Short mmCIF file of C-alpha atoms and ligand atoms in Angstrom, two decimals:
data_model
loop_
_atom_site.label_atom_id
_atom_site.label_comp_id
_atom_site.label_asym_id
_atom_site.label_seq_id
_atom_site.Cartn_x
_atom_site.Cartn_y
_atom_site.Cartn_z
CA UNK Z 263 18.35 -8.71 10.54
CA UNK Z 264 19.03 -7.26 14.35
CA UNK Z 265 22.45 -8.50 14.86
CA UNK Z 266 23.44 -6.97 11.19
CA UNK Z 267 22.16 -3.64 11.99
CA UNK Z 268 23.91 -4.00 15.61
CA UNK Z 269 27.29 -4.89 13.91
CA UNK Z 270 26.56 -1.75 11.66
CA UNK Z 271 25.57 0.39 14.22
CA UNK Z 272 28.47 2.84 13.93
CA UNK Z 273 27.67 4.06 11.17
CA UNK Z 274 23.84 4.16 11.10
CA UNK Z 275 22.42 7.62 11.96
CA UNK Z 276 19.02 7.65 13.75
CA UNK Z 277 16.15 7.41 13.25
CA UNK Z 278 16.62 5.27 9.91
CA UNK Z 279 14.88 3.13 8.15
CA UNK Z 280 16.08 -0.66 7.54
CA UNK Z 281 15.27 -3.23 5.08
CA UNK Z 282 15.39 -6.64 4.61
CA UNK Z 283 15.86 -7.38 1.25
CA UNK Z 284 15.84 -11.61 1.69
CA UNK Z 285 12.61 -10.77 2.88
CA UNK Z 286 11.41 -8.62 0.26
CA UNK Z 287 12.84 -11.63 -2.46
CA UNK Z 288 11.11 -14.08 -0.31
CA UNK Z 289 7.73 -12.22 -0.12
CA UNK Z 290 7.90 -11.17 -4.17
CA UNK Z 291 8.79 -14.90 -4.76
CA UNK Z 292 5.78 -16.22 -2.75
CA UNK Z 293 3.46 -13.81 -4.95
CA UNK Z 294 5.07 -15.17 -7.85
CA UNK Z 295 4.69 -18.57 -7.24
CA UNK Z 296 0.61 -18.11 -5.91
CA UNK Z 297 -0.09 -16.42 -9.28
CA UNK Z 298 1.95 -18.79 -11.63
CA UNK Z 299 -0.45 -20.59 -14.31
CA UNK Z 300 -2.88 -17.89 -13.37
CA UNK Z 301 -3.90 -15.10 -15.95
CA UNK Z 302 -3.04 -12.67 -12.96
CA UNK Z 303 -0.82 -10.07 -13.05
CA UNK Z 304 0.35 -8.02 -10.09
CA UNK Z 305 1.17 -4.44 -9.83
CA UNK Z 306 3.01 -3.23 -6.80
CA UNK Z 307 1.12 -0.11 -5.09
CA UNK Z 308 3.91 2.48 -5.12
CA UNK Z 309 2.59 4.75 -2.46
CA UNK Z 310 3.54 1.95 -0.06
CA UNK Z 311 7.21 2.51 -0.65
CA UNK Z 312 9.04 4.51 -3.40
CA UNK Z 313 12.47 4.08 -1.68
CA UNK Z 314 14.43 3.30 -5.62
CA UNK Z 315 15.86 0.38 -4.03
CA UNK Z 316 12.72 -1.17 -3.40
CA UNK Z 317 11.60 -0.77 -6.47
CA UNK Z 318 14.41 -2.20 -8.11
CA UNK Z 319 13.44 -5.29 -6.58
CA UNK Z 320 10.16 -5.12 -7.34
CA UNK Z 321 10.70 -4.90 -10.85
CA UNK Z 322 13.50 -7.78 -11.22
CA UNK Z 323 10.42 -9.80 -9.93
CA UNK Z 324 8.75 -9.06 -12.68
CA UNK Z 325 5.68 -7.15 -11.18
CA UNK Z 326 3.86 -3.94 -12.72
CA UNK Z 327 3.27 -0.46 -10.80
CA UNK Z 328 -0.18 1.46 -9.62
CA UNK Z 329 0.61 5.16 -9.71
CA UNK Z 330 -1.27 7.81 -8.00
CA UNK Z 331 0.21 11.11 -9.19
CA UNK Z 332 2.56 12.59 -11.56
CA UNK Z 333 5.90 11.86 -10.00
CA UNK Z 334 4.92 8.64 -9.32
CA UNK Z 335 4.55 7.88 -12.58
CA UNK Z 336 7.96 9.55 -13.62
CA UNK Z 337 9.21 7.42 -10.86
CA UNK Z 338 8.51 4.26 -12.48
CA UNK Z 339 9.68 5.58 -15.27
CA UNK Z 340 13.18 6.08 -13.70
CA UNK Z 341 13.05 2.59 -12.03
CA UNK Z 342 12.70 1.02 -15.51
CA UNK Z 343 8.98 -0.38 -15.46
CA UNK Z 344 7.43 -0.39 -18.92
CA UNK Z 345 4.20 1.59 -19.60
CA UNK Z 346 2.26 -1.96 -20.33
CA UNK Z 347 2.84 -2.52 -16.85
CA UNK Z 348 1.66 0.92 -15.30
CA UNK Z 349 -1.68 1.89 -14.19
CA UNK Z 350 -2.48 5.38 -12.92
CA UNK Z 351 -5.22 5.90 -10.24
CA UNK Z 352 -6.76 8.43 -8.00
CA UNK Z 353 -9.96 10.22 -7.50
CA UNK Z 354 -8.20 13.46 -8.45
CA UNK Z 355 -5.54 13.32 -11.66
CA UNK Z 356 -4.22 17.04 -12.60
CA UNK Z 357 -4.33 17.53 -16.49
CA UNK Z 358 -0.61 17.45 -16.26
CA UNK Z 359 -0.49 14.41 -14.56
CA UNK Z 360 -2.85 13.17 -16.97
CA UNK Z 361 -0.71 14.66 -19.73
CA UNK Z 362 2.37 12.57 -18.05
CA UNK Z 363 0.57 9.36 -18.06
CA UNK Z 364 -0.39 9.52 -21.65
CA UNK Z 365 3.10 10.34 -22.73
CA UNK Z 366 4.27 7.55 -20.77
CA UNK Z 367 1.48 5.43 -22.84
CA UNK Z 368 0.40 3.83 -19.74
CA UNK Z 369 -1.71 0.89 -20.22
CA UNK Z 370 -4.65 2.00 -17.71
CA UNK Z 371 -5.96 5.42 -16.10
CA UNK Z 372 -8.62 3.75 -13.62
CA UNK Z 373 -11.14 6.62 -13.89
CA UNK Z 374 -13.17 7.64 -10.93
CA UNK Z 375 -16.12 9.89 -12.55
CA UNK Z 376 -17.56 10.95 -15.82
CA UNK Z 377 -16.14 14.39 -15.65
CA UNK Z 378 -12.58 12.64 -15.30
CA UNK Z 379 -13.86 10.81 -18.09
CA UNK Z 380 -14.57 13.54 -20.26
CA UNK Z 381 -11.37 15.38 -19.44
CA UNK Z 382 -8.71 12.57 -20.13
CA UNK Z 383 -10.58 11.64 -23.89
CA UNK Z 384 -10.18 15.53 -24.22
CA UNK Z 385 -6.85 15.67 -23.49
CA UNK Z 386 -5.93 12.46 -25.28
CA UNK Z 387 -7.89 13.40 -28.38
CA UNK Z 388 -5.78 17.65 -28.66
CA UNK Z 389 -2.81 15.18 -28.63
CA UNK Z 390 -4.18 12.50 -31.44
CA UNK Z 391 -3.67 9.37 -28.93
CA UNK Z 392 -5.87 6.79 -27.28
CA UNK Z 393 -6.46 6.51 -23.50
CA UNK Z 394 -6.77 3.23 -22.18
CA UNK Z 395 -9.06 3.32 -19.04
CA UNK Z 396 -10.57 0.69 -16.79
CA UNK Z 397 -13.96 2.64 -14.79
CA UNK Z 398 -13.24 2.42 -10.76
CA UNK Z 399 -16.42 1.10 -8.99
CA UNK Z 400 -17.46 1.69 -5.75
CA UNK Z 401 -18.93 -1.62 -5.34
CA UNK Z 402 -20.27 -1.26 -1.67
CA UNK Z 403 -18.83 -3.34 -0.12
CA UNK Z 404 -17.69 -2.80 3.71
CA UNK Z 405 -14.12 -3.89 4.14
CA UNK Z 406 -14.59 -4.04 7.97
CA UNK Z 407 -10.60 -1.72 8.19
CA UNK Z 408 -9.49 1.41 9.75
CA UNK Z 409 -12.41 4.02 8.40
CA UNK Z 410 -9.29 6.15 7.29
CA UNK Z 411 -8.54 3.03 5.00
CA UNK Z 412 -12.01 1.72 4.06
CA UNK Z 413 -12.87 2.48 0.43
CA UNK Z 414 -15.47 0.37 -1.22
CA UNK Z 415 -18.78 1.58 0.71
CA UNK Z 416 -21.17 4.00 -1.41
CA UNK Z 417 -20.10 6.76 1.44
CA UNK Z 418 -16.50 6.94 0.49
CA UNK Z 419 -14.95 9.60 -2.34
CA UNK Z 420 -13.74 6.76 -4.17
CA UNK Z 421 -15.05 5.04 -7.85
CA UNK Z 422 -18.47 5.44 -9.73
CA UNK Z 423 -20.99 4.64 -7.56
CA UNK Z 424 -22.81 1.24 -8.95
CA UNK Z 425 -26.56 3.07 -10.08
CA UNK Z 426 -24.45 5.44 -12.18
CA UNK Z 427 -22.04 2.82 -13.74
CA UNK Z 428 -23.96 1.55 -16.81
CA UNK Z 429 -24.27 5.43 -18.30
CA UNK Z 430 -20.76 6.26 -17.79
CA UNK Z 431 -19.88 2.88 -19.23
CA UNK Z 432 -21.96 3.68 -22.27
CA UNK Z 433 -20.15 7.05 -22.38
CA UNK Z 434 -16.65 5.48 -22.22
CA UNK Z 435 -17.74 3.54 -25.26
CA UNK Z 436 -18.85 5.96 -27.58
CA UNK Z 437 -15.74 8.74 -26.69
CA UNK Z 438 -13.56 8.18 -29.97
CA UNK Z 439 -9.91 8.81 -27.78
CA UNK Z 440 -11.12 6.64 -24.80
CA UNK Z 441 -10.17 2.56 -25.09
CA UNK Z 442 -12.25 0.98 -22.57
CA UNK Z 443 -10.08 -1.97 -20.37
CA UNK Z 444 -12.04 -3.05 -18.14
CA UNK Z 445 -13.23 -2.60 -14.26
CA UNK Z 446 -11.53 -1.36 -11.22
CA UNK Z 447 -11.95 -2.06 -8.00
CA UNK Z 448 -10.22 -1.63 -4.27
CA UNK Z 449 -12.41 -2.02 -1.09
CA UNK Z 450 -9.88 -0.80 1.54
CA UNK Z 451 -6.58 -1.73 2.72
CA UNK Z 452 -4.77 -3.75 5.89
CA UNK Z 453 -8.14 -6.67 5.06
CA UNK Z 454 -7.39 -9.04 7.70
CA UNK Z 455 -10.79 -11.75 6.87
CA UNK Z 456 -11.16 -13.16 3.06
CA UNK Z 457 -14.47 -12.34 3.76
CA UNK Z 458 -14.62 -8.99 1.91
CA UNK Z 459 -12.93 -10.47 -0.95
CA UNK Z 460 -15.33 -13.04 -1.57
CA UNK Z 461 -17.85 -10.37 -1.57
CA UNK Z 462 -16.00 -8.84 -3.99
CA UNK Z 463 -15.93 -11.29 -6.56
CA UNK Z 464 -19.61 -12.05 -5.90
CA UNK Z 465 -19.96 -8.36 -6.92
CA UNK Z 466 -17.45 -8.73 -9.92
CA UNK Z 467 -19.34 -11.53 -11.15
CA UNK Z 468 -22.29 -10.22 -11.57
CA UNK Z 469 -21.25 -7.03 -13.24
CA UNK Z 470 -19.14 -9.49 -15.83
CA UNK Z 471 -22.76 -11.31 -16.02
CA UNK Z 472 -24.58 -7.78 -16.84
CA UNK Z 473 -22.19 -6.40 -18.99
CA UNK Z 474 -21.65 -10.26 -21.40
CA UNK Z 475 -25.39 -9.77 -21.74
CA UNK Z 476 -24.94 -6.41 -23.43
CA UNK Z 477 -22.51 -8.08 -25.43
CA UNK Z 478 -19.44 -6.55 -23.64
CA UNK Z 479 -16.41 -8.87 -22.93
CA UNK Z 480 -13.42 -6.63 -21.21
CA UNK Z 481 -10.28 -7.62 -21.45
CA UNK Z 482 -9.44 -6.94 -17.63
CA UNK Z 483 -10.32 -6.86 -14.19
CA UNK Z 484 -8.49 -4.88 -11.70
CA UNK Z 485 -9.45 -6.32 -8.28
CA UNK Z 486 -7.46 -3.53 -5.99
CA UNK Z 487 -5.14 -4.45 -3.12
CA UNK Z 488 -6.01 -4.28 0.53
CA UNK Z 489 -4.50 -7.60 2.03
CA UNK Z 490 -3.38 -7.04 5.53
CA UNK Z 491 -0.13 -7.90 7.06
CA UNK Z 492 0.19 -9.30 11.02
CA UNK Z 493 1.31 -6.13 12.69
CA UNK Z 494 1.20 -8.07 16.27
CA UNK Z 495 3.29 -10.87 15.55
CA UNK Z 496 5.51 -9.64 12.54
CA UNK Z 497 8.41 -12.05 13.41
CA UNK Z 498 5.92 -14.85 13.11
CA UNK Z 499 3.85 -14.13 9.97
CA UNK Z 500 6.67 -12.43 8.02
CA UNK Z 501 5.13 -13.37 4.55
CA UNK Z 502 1.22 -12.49 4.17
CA UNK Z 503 -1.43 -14.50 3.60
CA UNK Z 504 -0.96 -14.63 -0.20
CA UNK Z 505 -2.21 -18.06 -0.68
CA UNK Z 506 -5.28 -17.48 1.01
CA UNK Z 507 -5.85 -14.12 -0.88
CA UNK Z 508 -5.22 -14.94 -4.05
CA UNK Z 509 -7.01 -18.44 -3.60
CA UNK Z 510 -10.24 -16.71 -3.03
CA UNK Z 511 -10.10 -15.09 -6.49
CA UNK Z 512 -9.21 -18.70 -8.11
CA UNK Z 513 -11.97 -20.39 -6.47
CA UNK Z 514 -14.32 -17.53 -6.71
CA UNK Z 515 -14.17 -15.08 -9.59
CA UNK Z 516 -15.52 -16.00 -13.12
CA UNK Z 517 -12.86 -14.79 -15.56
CA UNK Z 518 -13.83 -15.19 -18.96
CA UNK Z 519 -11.36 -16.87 -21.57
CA UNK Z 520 -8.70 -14.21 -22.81
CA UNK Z 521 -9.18 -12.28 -19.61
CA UNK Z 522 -6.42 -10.96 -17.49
CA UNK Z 523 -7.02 -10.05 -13.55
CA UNK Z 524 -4.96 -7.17 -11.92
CA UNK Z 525 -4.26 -6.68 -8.61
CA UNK Z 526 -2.67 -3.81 -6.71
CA UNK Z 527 -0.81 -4.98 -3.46
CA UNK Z 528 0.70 -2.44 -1.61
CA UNK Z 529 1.25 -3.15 2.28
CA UNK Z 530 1.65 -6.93 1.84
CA UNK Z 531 4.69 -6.36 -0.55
CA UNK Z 532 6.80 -4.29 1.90
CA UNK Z 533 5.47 -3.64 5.11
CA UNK Z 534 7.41 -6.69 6.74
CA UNK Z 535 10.52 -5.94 5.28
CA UNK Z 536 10.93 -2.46 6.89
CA UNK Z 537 11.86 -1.44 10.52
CA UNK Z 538 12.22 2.13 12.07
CA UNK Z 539 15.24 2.49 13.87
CA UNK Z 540 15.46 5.01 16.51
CA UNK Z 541 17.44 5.70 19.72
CA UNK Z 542 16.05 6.45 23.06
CA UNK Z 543 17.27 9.57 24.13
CA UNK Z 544 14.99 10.25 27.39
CA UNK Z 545 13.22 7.63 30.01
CA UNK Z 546 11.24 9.75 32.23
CA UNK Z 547 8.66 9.41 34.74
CA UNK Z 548 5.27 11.49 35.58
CA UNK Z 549 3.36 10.49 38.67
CA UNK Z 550 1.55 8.16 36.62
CA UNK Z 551 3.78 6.59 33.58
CA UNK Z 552 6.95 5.58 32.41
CA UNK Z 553 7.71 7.13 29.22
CA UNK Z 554 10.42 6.13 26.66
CA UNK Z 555 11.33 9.50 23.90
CA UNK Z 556 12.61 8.40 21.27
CA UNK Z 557 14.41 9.95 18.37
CA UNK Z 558 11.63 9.21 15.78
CA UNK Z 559 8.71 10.48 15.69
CA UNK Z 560 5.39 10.79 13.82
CA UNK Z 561 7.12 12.75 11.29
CA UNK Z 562 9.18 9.06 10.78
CA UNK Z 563 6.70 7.07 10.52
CA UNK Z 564 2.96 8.55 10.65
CA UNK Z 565 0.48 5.26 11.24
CA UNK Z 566 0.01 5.25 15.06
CA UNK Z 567 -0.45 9.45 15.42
CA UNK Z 568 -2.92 9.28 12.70
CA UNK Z 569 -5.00 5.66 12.65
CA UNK Z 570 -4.26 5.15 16.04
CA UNK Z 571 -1.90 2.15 14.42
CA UNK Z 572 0.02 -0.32 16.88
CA UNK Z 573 3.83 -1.55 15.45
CA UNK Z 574 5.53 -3.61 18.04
CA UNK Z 575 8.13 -2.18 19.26
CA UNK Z 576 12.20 -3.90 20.06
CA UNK Z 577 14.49 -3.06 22.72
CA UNK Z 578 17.51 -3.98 20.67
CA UNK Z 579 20.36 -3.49 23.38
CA UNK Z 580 18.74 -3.50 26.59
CA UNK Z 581 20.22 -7.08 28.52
CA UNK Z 582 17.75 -6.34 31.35
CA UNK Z 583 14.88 -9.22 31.91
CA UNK Z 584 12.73 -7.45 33.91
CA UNK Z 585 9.92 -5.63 31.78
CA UNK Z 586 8.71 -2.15 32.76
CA UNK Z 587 5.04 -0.48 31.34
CA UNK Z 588 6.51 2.39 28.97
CA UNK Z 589 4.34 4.96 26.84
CA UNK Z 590 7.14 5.18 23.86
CA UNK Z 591 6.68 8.76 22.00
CA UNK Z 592 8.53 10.89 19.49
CA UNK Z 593 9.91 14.29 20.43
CA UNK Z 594 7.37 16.13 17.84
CA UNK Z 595 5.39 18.87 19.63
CA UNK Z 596 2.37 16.95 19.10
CA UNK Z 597 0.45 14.94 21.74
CA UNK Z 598 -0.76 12.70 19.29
CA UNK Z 599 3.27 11.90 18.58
CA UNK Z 600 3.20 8.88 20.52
CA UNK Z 601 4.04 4.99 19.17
CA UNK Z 602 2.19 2.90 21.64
CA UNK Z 603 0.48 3.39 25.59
CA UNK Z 604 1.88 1.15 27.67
CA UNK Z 605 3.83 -1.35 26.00
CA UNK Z 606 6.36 -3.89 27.99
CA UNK Z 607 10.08 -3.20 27.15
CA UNK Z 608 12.71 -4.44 29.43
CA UNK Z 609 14.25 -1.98 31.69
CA UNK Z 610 15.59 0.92 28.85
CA UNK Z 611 17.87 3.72 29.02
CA UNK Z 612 19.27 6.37 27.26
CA UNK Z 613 21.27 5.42 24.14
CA UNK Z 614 19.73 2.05 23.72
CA UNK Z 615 18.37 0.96 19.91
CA UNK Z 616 14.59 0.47 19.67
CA UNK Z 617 13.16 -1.48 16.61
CA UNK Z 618 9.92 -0.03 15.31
CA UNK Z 619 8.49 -2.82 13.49
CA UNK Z 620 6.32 -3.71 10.41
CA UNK Z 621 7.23 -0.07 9.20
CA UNK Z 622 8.02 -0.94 5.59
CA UNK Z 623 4.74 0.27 4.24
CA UNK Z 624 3.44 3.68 4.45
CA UNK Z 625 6.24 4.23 6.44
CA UNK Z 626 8.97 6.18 4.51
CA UNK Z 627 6.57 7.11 2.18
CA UNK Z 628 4.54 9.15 4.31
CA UNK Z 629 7.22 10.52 6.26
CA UNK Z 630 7.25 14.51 6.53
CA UNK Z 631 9.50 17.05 7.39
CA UNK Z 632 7.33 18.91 10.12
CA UNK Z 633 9.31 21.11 13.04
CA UNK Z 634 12.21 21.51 10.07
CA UNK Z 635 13.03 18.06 10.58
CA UNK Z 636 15.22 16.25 8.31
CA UNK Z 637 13.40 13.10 6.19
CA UNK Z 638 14.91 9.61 7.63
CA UNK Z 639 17.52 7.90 5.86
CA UNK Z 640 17.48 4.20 4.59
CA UNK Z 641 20.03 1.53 4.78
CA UNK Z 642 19.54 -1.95 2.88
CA UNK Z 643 20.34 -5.83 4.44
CA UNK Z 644 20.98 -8.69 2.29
N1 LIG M 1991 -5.12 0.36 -5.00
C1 LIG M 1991 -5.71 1.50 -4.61
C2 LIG M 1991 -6.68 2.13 -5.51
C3 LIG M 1991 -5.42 2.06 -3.35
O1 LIG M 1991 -6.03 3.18 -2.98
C4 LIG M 1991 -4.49 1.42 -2.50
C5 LIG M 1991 -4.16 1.98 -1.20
C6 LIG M 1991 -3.88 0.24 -2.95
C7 LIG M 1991 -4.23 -0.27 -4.20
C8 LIG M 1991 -2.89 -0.52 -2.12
O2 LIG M 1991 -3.50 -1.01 -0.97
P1 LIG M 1991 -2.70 -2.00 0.04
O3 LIG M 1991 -2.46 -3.29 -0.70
O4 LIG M 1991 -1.44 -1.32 0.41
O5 LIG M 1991 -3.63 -2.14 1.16
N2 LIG M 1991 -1.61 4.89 4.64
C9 LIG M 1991 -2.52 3.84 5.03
C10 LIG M 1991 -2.96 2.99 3.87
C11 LIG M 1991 -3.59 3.79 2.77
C12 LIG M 1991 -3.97 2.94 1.59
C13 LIG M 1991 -4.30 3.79 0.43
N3 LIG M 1991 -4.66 3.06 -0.76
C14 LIG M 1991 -1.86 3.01 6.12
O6 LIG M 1991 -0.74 3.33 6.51
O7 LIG M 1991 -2.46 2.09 6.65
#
């Protein structure tokens, strides 16, 4: 995609985001192929990316959304996914988000707590409809990730913790506006090892064990996202491990006849298909480092100033070959605004194009507009 953005370059405005939408075909088209014959279905984790373009694509693949607040939801809604496809999460759902998802007739809320419980069959019931819920468990399980991104371990905010899960089951089951789905579950995000899923679906199948002997079949499974993408060599590993991932569920997870598994990729979908483009509009030199300032900054694209996150980063016009030690930064007045410690660029000046990569995910979506400054604009490659 570099020499397309260079022969656009004129009328690009930086710092922008670009995407690659072969890529994003490609990578939809590899999910779609891992999952076909399979009674999976695959929901694309919106917070990732809500850039309407994106989504677009998503949904010509044929995919389903996981929504995490109100606009979200009115979001999908706008990019044309149908409620049967549309599951709402979060550990904290206002009653008119809640109100929103029921008028969209969503086919899931994935309910973190008994209260939440309580309030969404309340809500459901002043309005004569039926909420269909799947109960999020926290199935400690330790996802070995960023602890900003773990989920699954009995210390996090997240799900029902397991010693609690058979009474709010039984509660879900006798509350007259509340359909009970199935079980939810998401053990972290950026899951580099299999590892963690094959822990999961140890868990899973035990619960599906515990709950067939009460005589309770669900009709789903929601097994989360969390499947990491290869920040350090992104031109090498442009499509995620999706065999490998969703292999481990084939191989490993009991689903009964009749059953459907969910999942809720987020990251792997887009992260790949999105670069940062800024320009560099200082090099300058303390007694001890080189720095590079660039145009973005952590107000672009958030990951490194707040997990400490490393996206390689492209020279795209520098014709130097000699490499120089640069600490690349944004101009926020922040000193955690700062992309990577000494990375190797060739020699770079003022003007010339960086590529931040791997920036499709959490990227745009988290961008802010701290210091008054304006969101970053996105620009689409075929
Ligand atoms: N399902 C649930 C319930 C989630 O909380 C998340 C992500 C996903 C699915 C999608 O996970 P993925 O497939 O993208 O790993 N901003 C952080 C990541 C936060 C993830 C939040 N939850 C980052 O930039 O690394």
């Amino acid at each position: 995609m570099y020499h397309k953005i260079l022969d656009k370059v004129g009328q690009l405005n930086t710092p922008c985001y670009c995407y690659d939408l072969r890529l994003l075909r490609s990578t939809l088209n590899a999910i779609n192929h891992e999952i076909e014959g399979f009674p999976f279905v695959v929901h694309y984790a919106v917070k990732a990316n809500a850039n309407p373009v994106i989504l677009k694509e998503i949904k010509q693949a044929g995919l389903g959304v996981d929504l995490v607040s109100g606009n979200e939801i009115k979001t999908a809604v706008a990019a044309g996914f149908g409620p049967e496809l549309m599951a709402f999460a979060g550990v904290g759902k206002s009653d008119w988000e809640i109100e929103a998802g029921l008028e969209s007739g969503i086919y899931c809320f994935n309910v973190e707590s008994e209260q939440e419980l309580e309030v969404i069959n309340d809500i459901a019931a002043q309005r004569g409809m039926t909420a269909g819920v799947a109960l999020r468990v926290n199935p400690d399980i330790d996802a070995h990730t960023h602890r900003y991104i773990t989920t699954g371990t009995a210390a996090n905010k997240f799900g029902i913790d397991l010693p609690m899960l058979d009474r709010v089951l039984d509660r879900a089951m006798e509350m007259s506006n509340i359909h009970l789905r199935g079980l939810h579950f998401h053990i972290g995000s950026q899951i580099m090892s299999i590892q963690p899923f094959e822990l999961l679906c140890n868990r899973i199948n035990s619960l599906l064990q515990h709950y067939e002997d009460k005589g309770i079949i669900f009709e789903m499974i929601d097994a989360g996202g969390g499947l990491g993408v290869d920040y350090e060599h992104p031109e090498e590993n442009k499509i995620a491990g999706f065999h490998e991932f969703f292999d481990v569920f084939k191989r490993c997870l009991n689903v009964r006849a009749g059953q459907k598994v969910h999942f809720e990729l987020g990251r792997s979908i887009v992260a790949q298909c999105g670069v940062l483009l800024s320009r560099v509009l200082f090099v300058k030199e303390s007694s001890v480092k080189h720095f590079v300032i660039l145009d973005a900054g952590m107000t672009d694209l958030l990951r490194p100033a707040l997990y400490g996150s490393h996206h390689k980063i492209v020279n795209l016009t520098s014709r130097e070959s000699e490499l120089v030690t640069y600490d690349v930064v944004g101009p926020i007045c922040e000193s955690s605004d700062v992309f990577a410690h000494d990375e190797q660029l060739p020699v770079t000046q003022r003007g010339d194009l960086v590529a931040i990569l791997s920036a499709g995910a959490y990227g745009e979506s988290m961008a802010s507009t701290y210091n008054m400054r304006s969101l970053p604009q996105s620009v689409f490659f075929e």
